[in-house]
mmCIF file of C-alpha atoms in Angstrom:
data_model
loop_
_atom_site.group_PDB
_atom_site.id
_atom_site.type_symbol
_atom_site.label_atom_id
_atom_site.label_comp_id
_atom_site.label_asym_id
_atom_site.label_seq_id
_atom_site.Cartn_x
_atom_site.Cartn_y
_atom_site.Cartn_z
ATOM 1 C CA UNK A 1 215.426 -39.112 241.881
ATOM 2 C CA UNK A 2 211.826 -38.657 241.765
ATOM 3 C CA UNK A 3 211.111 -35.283 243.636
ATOM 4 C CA UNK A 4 212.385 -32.347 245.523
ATOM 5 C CA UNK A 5 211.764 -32.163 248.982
ATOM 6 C CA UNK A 6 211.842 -28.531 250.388
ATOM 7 C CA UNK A 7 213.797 -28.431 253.602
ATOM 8 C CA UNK A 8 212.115 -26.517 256.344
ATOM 9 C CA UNK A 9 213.969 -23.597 258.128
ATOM 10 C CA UNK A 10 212.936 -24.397 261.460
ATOM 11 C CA UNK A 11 215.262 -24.321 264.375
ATOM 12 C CA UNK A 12 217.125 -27.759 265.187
ATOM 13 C CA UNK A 13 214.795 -28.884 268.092
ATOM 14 C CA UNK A 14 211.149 -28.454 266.147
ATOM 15 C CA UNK A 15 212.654 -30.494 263.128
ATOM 16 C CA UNK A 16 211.580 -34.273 264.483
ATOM 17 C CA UNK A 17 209.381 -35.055 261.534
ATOM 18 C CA UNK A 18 211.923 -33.914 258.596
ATOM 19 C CA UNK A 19 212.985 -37.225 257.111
ATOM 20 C CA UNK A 20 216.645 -35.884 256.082
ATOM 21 C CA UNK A 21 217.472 -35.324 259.705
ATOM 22 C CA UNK A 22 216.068 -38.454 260.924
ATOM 23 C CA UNK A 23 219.029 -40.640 260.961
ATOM 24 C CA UNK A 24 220.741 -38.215 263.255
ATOM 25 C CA UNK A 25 217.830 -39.423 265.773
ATOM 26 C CA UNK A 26 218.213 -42.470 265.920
ATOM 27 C CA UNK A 27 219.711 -43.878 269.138
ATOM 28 C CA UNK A 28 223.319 -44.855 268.107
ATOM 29 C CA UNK A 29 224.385 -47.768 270.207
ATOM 30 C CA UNK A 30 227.636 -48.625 272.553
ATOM 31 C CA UNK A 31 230.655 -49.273 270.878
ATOM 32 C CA UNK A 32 229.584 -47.460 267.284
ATOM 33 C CA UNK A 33 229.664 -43.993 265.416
ATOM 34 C CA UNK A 34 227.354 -42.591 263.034
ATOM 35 C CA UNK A 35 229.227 -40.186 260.749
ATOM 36 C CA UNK A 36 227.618 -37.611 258.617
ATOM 37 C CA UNK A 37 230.088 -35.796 256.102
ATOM 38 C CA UNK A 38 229.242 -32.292 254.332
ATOM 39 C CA UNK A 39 229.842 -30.257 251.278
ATOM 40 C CA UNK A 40 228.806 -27.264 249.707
ATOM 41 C CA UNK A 41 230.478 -27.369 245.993
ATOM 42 C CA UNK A 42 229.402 -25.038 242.826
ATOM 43 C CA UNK A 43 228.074 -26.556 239.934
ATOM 44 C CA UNK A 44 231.089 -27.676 238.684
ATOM 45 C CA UNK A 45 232.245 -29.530 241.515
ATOM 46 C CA UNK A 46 234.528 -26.733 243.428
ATOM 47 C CA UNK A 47 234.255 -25.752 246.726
ATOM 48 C CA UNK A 48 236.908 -23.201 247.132
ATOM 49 C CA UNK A 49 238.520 -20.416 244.875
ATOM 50 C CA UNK A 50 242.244 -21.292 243.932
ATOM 51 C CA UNK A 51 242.905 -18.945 246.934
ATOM 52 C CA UNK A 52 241.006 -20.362 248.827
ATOM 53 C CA UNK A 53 237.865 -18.518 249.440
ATOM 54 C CA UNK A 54 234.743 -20.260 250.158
ATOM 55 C CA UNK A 55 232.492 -18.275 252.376
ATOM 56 C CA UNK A 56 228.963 -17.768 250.809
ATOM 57 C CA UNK A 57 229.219 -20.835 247.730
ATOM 58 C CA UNK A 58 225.787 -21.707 249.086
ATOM 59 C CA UNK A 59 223.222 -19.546 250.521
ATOM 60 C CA UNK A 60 222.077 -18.492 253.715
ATOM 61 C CA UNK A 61 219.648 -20.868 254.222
ATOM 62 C CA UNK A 62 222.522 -23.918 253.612
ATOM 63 C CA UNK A 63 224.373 -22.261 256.206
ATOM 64 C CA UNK A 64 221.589 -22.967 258.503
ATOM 65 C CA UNK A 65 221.177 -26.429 257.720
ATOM 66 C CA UNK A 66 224.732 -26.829 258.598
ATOM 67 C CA UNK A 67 224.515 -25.110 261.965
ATOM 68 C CA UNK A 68 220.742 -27.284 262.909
ATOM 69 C CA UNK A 69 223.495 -30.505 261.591
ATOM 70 C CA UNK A 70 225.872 -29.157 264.570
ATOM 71 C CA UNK A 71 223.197 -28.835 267.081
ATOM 72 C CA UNK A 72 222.175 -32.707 266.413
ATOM 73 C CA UNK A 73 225.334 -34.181 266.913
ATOM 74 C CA UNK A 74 227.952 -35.050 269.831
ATOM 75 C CA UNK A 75 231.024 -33.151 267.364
ATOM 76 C CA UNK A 76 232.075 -31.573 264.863
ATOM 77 C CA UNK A 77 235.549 -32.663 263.047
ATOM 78 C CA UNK A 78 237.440 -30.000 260.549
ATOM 79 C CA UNK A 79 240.956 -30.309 258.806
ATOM 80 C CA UNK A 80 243.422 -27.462 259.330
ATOM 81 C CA UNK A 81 243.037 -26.240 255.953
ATOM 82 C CA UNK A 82 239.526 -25.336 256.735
ATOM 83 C CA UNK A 83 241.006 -23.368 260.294
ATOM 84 C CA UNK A 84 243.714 -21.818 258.130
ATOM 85 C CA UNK A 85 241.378 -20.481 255.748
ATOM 86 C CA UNK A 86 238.352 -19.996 257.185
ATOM 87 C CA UNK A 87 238.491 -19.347 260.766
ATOM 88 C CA UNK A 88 235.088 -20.726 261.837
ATOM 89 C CA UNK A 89 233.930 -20.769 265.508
ATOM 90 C CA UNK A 90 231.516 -24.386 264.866
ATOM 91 C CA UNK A 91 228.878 -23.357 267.519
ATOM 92 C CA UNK A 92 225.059 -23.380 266.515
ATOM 93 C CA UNK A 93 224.697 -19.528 266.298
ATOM 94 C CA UNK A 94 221.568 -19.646 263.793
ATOM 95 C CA UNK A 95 219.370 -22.331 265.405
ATOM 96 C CA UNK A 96 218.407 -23.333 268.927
ATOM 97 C CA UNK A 97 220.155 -26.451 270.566
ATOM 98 C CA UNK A 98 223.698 -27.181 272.176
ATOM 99 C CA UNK A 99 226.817 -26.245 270.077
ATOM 100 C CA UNK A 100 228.649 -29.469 269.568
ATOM 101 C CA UNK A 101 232.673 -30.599 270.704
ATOM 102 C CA UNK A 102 235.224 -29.204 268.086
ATOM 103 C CA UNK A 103 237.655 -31.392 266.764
ATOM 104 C CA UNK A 104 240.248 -29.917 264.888
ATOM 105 C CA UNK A 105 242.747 -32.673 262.827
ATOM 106 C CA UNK A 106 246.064 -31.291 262.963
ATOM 107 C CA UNK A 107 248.770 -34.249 262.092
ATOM 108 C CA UNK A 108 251.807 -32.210 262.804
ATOM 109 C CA UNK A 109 250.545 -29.647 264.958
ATOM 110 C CA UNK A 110 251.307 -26.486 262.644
ATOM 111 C CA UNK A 111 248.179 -24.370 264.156
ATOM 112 C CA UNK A 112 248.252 -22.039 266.664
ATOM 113 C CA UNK A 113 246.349 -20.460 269.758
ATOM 114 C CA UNK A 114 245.576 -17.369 267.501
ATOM 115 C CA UNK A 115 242.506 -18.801 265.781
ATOM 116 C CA UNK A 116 239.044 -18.546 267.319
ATOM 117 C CA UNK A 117 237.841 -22.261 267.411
ATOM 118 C CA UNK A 118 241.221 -22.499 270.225
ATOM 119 C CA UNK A 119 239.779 -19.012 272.358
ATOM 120 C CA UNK A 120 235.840 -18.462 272.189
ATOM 121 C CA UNK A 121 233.246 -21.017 272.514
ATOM 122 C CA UNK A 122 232.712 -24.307 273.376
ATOM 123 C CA UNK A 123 235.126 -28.020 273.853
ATOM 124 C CA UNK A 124 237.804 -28.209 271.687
ATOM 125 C CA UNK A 125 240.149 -31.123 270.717
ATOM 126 C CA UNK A 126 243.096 -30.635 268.589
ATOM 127 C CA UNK A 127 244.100 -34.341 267.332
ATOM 128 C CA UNK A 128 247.627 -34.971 266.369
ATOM 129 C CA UNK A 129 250.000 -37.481 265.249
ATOM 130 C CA UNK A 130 251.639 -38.832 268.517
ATOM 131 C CA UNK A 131 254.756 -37.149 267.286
ATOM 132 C CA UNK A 132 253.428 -33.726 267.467
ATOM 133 C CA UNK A 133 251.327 -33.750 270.091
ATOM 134 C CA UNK A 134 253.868 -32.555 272.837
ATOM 135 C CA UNK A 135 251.821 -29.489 274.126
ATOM 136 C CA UNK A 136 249.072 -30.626 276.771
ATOM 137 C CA UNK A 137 246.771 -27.632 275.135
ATOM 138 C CA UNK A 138 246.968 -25.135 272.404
ATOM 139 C CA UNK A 139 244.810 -22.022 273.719
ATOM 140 C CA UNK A 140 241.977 -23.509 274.891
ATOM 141 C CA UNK A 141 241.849 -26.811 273.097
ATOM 142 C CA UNK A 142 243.377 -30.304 274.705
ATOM 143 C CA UNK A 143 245.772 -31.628 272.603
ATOM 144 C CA UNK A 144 245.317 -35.874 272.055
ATOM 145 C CA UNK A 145 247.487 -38.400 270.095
ATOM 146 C CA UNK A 146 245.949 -40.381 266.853
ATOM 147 C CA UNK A 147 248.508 -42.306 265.180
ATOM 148 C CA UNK A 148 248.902 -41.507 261.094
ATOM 149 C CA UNK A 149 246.989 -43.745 258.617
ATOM 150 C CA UNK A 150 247.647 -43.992 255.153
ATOM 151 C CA UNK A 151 246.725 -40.520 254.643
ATOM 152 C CA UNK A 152 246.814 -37.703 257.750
ATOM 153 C CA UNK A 153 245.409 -39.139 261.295
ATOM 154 C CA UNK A 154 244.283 -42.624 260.961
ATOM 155 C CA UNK A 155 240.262 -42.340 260.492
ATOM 156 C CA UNK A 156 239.805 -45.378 262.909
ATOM 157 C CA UNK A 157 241.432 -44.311 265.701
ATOM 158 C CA UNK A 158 239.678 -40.838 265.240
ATOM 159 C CA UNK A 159 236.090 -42.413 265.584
ATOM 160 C CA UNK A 160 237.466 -44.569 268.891
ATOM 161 C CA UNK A 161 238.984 -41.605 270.448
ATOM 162 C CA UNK A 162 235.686 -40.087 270.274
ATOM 163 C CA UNK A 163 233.632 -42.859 271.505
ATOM 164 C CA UNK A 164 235.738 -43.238 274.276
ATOM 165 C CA UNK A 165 234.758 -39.703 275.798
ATOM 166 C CA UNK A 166 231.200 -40.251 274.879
ATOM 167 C CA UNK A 167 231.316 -38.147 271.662
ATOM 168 C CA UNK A 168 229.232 -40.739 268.977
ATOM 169 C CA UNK A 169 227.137 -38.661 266.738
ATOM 170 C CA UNK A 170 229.813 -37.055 264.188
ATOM 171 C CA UNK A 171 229.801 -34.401 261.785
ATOM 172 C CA UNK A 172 232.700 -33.933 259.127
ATOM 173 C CA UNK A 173 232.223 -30.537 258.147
ATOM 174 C CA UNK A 174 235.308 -30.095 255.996
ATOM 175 C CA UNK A 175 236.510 -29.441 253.741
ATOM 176 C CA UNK A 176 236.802 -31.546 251.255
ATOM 177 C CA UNK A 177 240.394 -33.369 252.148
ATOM 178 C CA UNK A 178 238.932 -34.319 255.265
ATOM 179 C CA UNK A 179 235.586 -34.826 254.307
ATOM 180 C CA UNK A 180 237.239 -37.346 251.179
ATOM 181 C CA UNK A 181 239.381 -39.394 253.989
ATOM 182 C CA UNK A 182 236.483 -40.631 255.717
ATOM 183 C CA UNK A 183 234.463 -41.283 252.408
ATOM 184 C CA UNK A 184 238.009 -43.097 251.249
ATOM 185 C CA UNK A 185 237.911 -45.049 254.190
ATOM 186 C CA UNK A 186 234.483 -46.368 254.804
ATOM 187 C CA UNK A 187 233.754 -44.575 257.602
ATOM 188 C CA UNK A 188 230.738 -42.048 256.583
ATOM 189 C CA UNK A 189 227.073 -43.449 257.263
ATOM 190 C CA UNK A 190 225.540 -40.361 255.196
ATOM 191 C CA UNK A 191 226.825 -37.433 253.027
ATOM 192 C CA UNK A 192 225.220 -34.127 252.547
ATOM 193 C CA UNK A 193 226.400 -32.253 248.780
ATOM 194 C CA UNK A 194 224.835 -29.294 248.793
ATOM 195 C CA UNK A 195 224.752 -27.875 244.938
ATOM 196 C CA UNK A 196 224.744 -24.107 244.515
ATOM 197 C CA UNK A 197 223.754 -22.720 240.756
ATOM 198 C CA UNK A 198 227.410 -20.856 240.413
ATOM 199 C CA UNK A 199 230.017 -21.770 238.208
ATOM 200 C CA UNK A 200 233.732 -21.429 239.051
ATOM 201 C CA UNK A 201 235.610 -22.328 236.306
ATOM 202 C CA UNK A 202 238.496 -23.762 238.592
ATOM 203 C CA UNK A 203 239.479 -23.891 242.065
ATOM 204 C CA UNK A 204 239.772 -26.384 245.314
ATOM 205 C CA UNK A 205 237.968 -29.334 244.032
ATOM 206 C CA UNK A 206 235.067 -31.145 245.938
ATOM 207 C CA UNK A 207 236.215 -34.623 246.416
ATOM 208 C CA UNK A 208 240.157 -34.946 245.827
ATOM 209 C CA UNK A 209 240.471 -38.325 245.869
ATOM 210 C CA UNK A 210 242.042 -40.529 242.997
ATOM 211 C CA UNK A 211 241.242 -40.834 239.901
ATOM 212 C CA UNK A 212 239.535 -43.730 237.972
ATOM 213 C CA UNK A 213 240.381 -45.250 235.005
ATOM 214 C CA UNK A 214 237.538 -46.902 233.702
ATOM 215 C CA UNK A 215 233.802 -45.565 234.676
ATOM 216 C CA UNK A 216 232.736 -48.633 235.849
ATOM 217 C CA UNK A 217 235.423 -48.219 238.845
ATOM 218 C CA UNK A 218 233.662 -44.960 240.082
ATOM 219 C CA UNK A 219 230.791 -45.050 243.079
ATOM 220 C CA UNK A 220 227.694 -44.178 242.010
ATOM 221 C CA UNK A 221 225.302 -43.457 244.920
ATOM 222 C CA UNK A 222 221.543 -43.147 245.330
ATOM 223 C CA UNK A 223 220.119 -39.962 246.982
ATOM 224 C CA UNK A 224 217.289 -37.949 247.376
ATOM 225 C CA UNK A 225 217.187 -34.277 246.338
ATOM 226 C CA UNK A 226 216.086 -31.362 249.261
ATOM 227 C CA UNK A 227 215.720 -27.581 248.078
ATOM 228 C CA UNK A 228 217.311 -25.747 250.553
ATOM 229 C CA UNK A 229 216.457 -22.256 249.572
ATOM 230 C CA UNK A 230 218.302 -21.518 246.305
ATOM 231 C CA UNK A 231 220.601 -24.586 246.601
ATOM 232 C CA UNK A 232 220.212 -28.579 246.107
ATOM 233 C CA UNK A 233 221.130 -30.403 248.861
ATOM 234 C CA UNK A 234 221.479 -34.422 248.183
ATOM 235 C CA UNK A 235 221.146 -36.761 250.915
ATOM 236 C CA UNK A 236 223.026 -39.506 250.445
ATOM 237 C CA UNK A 237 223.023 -42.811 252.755
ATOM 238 C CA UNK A 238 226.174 -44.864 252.644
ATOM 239 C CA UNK A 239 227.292 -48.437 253.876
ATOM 240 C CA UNK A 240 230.146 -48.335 256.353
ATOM 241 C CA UNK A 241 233.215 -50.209 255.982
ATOM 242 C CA UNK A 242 235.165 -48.562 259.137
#
């Protein structure tokens, strides 16, 4: 890491020349995905309270980023943990530019037609093992099949659902079950950490995925380091297995 680069706060559409958005321009061709994951973690790696509150762990100015991220791509995926606790609406409220399609990953169907992302705004999809998906909508969102994987919906046959209605520009905003399937898999092209200077001391940790037992099994990663007002965002280019 051999610099900061300060991330401008310029609405989604005027942000052609920042080189940590670039990859989401680039034309992404028939039959592929490019996945972007996201997290926003405190300095010691949590990104939720052991109740589960995570609403301001990085600043205003991350929660922009995250909202010009939405406005560049075809749709956003969340878990149902992140419905369940935080209720989001996904639309692009704080920059210019198109709110992406919602897609909510719900294996055994166990939302309901209460929360906002299935009343207000824009597309929904609720994805669900084949099992579960017996209603033809929940509130406003369509209900689709995925079969299981290994772990929850199988990340495969999440990406090829999407192609197949045109959606190929993905954004897995969370949290960080979701978010740590598709890393697990193979199937992120780029990952966004954002860093905020808090400490925890406990809570929902960042990347719940197994444990190593030797350091030499662990990933390490190359990235470059953005300021994003009082936060740390690093960019993070991956090679795709899935």
């Amino acid at each position: 890491m051999d610099h900061i680069v300060e991330v401008s706060t310029r609405p989604a559409p005027d942000d052609a020349s920042d080189p940590l958005f670039a990859p989401l321009r680039v034309p992404v061709a028939d039959g592929c995905s490019f996945v972007l994951g996201r997290v926003a973690q405190s300095l010691d790696g949590y990104i939720a309270t052991r109740e589960g509150e995570s609403v301001w762990i990085s600043g205003p100015d991350d929660l922009r980023h995250t909202h010009r991220l939405r406005a560049l791509c075809d749709a956003v995926v969340v878990g149902a943990r992140t419905i369940r606790a935080d209720d989001p609406l996904l639309t692009t409220r704080l920059v210019e530019g198109p709110s992406p399609v919602r897609v909510v990953l719900d294996p055994d169907r166990r939302l309901d037609a209460t929360y906002r992302v299935f009343r207000d705004g824009p597309e929904t999809l609720l994805l669900c093992a084949p099992e579960a998906a017996t209603a033809g909508r929940v509130g406003s969102a369509l209900v689709l099949p995925v079969p299981r994987g290994p772990a929850g919906l199988d990340i495969g046959a999440i990406l090829a659902l999407l192609r197949a209605r045109g959606l190929r520009r993905i954004f897995v905003e969370g949290g960080g079950v979701t978010v740590s399937r598709f890393l697990a898999a193979g199937a992120l092209d780029r990952l966004h950490v954002t860093v905020a200077p808090l400490v925890m001391g406990g809570g929902v940790p960042a990347f719940p995925l197994p444990p190593v037992e030797r350091l030499e099994e662990g990933r390490r990663f190359a990235w470059t380091a953005h300021r994003v007002g009082a936060d740390i965002l690093l960019d993070i280019p991956l090679v795709r297995a899935a």
